[in-house]
PDB file of C-alpha atoms in Angstrom:
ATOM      1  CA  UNK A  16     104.342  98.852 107.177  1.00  0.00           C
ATOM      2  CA  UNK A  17     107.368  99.766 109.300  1.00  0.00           C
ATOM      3  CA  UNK A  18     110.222 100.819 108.144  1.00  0.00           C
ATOM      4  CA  UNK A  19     113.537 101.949 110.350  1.00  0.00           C
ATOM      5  CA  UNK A  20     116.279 100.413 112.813  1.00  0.00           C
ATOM      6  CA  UNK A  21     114.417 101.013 115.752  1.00  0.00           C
ATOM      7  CA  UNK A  22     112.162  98.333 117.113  1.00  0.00           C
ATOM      8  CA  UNK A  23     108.630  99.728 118.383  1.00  0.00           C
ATOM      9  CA  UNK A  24     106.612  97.713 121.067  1.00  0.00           C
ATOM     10  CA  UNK A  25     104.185  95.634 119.808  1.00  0.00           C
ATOM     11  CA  UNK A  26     101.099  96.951 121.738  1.00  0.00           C
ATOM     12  CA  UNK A  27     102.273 100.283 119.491  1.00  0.00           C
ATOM     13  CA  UNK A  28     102.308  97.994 116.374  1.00  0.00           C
ATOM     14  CA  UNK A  29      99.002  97.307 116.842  1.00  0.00           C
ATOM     15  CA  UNK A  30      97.180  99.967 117.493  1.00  0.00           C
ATOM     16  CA  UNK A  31      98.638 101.631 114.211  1.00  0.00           C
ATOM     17  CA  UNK A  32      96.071 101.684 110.951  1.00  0.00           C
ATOM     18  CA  UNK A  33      96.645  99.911 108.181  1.00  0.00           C
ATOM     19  CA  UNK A  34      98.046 102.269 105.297  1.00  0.00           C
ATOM     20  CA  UNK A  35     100.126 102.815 102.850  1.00  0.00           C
ATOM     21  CA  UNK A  36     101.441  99.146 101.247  1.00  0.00           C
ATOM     22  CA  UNK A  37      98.779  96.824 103.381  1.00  0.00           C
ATOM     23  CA  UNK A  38      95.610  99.206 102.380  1.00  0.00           C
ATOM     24  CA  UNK A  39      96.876  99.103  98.716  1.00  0.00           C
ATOM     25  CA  UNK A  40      93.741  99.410  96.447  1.00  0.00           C
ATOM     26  CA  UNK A  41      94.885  96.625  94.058  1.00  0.00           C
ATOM     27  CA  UNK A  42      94.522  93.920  96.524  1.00  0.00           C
ATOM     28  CA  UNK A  43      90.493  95.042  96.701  1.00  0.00           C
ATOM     29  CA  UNK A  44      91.114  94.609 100.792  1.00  0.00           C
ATOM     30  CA  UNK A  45      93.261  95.076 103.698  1.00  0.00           C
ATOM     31  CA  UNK A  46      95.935  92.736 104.418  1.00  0.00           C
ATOM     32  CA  UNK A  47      95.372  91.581 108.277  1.00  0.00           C
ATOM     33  CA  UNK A  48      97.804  92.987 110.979  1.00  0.00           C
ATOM     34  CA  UNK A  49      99.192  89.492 111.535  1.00  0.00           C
ATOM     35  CA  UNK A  50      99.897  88.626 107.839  1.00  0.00           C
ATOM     36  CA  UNK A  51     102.308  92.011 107.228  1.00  0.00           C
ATOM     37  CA  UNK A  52     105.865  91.712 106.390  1.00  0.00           C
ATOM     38  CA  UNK A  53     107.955  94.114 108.965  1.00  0.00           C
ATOM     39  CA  UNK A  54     111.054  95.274 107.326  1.00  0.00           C
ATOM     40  CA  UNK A  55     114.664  96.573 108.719  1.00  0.00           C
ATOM     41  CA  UNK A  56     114.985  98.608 105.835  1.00  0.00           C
ATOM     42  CA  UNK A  57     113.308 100.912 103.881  1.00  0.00           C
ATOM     43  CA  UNK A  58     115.346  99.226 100.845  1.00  0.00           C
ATOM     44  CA  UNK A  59     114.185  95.743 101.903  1.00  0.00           C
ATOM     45  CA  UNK A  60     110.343  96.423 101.564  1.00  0.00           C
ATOM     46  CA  UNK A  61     109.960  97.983  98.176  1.00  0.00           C
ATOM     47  CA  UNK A  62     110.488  94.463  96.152  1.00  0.00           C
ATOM     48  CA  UNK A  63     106.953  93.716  98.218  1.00  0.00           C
ATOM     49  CA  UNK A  64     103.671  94.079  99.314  1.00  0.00           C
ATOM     50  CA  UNK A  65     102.729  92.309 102.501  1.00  0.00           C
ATOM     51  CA  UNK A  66     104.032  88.426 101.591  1.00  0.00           C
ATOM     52  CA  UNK A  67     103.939  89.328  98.336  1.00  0.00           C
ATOM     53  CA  UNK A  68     106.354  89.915  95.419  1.00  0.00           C
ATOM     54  CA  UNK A  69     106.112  92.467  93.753  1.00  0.00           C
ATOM     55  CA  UNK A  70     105.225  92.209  89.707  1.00  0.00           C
ATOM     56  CA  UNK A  71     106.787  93.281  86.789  1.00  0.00           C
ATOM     57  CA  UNK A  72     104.429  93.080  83.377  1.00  0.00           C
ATOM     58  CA  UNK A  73     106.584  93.221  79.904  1.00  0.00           C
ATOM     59  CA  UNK A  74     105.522  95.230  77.009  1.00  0.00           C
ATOM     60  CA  UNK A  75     105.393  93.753  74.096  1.00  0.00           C
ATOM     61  CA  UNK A  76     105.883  97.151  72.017  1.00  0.00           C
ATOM     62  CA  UNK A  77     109.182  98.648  70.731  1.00  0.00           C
ATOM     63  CA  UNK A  78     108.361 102.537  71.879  1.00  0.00           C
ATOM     64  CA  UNK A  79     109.961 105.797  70.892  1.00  0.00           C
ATOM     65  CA  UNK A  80     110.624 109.270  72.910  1.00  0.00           C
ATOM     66  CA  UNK A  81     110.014 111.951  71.026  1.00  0.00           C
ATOM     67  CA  UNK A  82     109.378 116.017  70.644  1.00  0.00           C
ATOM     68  CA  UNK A  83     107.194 116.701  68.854  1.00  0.00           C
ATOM     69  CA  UNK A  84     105.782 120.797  66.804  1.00  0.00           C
ATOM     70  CA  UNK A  85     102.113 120.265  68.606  1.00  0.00           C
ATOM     71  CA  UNK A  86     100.083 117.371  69.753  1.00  0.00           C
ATOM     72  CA  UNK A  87      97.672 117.873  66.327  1.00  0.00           C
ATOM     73  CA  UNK A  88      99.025 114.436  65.176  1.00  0.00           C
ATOM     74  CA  UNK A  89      98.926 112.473  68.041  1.00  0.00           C
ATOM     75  CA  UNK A  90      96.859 109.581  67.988  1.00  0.00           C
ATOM     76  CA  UNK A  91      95.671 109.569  72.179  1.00  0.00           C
ATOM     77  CA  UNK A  92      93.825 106.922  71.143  1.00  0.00           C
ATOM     78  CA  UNK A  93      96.739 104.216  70.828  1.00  0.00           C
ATOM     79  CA  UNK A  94      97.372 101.982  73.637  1.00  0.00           C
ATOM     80  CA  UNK A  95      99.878 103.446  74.424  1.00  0.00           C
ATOM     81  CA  UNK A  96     100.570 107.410  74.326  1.00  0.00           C
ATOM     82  CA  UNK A  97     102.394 109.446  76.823  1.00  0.00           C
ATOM     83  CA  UNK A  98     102.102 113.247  76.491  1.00  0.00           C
ATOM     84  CA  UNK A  99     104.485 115.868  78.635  1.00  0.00           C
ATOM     85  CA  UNK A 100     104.226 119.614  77.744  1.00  0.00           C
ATOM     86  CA  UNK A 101     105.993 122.199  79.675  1.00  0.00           C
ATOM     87  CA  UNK A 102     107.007 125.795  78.394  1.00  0.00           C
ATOM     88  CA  UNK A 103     109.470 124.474  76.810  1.00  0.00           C
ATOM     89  CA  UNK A 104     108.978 121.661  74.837  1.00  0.00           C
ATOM     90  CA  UNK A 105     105.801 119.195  73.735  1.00  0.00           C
ATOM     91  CA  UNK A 106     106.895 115.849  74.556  1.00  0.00           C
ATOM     92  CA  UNK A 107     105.770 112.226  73.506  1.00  0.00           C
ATOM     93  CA  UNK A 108     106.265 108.824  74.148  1.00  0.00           C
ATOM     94  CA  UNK A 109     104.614 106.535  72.178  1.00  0.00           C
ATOM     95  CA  UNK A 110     104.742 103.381  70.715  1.00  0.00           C
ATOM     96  CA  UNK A 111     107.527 103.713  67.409  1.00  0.00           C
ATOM     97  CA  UNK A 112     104.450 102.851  64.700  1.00  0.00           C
ATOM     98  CA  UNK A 113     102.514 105.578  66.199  1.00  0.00           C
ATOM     99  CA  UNK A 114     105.137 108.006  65.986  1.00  0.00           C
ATOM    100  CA  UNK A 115     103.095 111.760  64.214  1.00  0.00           C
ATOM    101  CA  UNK A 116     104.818 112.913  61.121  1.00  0.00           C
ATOM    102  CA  UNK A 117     105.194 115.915  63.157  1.00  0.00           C
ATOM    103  CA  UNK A 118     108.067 114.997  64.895  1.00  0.00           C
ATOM    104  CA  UNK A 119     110.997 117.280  65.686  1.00  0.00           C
ATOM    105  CA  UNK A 120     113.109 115.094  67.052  1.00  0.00           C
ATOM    106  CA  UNK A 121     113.093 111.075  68.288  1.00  0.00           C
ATOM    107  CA  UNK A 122     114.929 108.204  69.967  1.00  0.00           C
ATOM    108  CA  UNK A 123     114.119 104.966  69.047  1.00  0.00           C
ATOM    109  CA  UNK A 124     114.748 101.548  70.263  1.00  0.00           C
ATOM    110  CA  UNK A 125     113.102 101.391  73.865  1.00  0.00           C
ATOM    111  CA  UNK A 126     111.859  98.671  75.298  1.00  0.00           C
ATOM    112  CA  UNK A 127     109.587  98.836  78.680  1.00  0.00           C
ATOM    113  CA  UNK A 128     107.650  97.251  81.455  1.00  0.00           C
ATOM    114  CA  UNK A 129     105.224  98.063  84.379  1.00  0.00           C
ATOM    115  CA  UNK A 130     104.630  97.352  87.896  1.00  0.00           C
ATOM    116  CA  UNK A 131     101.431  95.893  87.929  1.00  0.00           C
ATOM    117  CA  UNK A 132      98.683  96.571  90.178  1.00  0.00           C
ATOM    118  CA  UNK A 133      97.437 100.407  91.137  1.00  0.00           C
ATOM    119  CA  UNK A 134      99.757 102.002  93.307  1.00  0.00           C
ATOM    120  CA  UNK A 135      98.699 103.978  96.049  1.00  0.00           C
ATOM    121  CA  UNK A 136     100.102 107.443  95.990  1.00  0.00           C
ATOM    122  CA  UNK A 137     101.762 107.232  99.781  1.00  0.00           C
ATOM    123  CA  UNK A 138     104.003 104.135  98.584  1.00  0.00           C
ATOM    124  CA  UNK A 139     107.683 105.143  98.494  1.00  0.00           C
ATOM    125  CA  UNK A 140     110.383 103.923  96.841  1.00  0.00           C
ATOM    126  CA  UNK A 141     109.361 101.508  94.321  1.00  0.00           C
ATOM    127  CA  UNK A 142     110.483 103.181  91.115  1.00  0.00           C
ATOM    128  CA  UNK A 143     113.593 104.028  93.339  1.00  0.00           C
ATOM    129  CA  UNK A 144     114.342 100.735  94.115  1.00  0.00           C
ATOM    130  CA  UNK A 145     114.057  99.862  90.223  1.00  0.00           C
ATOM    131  CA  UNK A 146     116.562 102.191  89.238  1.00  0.00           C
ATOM    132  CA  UNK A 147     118.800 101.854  92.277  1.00  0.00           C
ATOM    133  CA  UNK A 148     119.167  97.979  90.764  1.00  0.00           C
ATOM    134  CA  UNK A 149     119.728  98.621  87.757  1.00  0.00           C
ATOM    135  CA  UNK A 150     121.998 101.661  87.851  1.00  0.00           C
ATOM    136  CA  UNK A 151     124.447  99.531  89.948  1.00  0.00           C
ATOM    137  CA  UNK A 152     124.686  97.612  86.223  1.00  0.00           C
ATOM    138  CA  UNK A 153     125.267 100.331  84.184  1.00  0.00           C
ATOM    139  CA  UNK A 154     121.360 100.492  82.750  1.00  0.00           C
ATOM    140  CA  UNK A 155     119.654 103.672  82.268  1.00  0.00           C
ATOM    141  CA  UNK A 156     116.210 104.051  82.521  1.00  0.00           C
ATOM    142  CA  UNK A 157     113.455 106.474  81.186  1.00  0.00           C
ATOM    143  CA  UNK A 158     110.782 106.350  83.703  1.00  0.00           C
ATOM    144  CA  UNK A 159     106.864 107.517  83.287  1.00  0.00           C
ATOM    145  CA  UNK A 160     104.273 107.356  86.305  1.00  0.00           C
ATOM    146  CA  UNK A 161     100.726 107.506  85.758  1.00  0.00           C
ATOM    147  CA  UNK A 162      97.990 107.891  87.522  1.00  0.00           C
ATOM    148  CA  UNK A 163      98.015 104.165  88.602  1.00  0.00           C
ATOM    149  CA  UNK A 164     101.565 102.961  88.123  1.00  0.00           C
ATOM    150  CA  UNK A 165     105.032 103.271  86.861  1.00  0.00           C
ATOM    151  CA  UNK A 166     106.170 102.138  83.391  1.00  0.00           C
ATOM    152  CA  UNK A 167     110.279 102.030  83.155  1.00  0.00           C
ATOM    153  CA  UNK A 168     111.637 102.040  79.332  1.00  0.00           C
ATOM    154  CA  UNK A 169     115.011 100.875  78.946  1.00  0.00           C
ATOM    155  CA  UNK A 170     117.129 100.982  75.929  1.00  0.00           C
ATOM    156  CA  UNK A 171     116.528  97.299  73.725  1.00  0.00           C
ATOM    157  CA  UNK A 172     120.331  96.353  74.034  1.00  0.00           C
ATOM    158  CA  UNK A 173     120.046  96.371  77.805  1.00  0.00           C
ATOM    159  CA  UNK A 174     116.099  95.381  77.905  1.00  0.00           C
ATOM    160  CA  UNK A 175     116.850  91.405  78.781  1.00  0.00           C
ATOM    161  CA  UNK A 176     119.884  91.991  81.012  1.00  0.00           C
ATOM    162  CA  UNK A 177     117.450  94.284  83.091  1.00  0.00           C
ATOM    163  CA  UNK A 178     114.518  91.841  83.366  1.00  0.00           C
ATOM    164  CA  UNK A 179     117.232  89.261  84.430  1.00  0.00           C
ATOM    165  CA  UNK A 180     118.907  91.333  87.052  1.00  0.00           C
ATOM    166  CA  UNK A 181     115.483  92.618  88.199  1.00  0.00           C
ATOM    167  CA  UNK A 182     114.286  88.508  88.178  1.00  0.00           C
ATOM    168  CA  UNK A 183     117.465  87.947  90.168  1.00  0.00           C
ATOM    169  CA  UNK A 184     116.642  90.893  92.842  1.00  0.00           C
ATOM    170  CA  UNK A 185     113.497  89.003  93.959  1.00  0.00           C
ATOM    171  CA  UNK A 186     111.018  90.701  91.416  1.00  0.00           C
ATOM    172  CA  UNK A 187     108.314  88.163  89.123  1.00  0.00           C
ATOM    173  CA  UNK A 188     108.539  88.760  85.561  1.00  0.00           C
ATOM    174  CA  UNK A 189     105.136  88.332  84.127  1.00  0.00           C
ATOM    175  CA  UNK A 190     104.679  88.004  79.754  1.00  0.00           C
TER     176      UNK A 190
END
């Protein structure tokens, strides 16, 4: 992908490799030279990859960020179970049923989503883009990467507005 005001000659263009959005893994194989989407802006090409738009998946689970004494009650196997330790503090995200009697202390009432697909780690600006949106409306966001992707929680009383105004910014909503 190219990114930047400056035009570059297109017997540069193509002798360039394919990387970074049109080598993603999640498409399983490279998006030809001819089919890529050439952006003016690194802003404009984070909504997509190649001719595509980029997904959004909703989760269906009210989740809760938490502290917690140790990680001894943690159930890692739940779907869904975000650990952060630092010298500081053992942190946990996790979905609100799942929550370990061990807690110190906890925020409730977080909705969240995830780009779908696996997202390669020279991408930038996705999760950027995201909260760039939705900043300029006053939503917050808790963001978590993983090894594949991002997930974005969002506070439930803002949870619909943000899929909307994310819906309305060119992104697919998927169920």
């Amino acid at each position: 992908i190219i990114t930047g005001e400056a035009a570059l000659p297109l017997r540069w263009l193509r002798q360039l490799p394919l990387c970074g959005l049109a080598a993603r893994k999640s498409f399983r194989k490279p998006i030809p030279f001819n089919k890529l989407k050439l952006y003016n802006s690194a802003s404009d090409k984070s909504k997509f990859v190649g001719d595509n738009i980029m997904e959004i998946k909703k989760l269906n689970q009210d989740f809760s960020v938490c502290k917690v004494m140790d990680y001894s009650l943690v159930n890692i196997n739940a779907e869904y179970s975000f650990i952060g330790k630092t010298d500081e503090e053992n942190s946990l995200v996790c979905i609100t049923s799942d929550v370990p009697l061990n807690v110190i202390q906890r925020d409730d009432g977080w909705k969240g989503f995830r780009i779908q697909g696996i997202l390669d780690f020279s991408l930038i600006g996705i999760l950027s883009k995201i909260a760039e949106i939705l900043a300029k409306n006053s939503i917050s966001i808790f963001a978590i990467s993983t090894y594949n992707t991002d997930y974005v929680l969002i506070k439930n009383e803002n949870y619909q507005k943000a899929l909307d105004i994310l819906k309305h910014s060119g992104y697919e909503i998927a169920e």
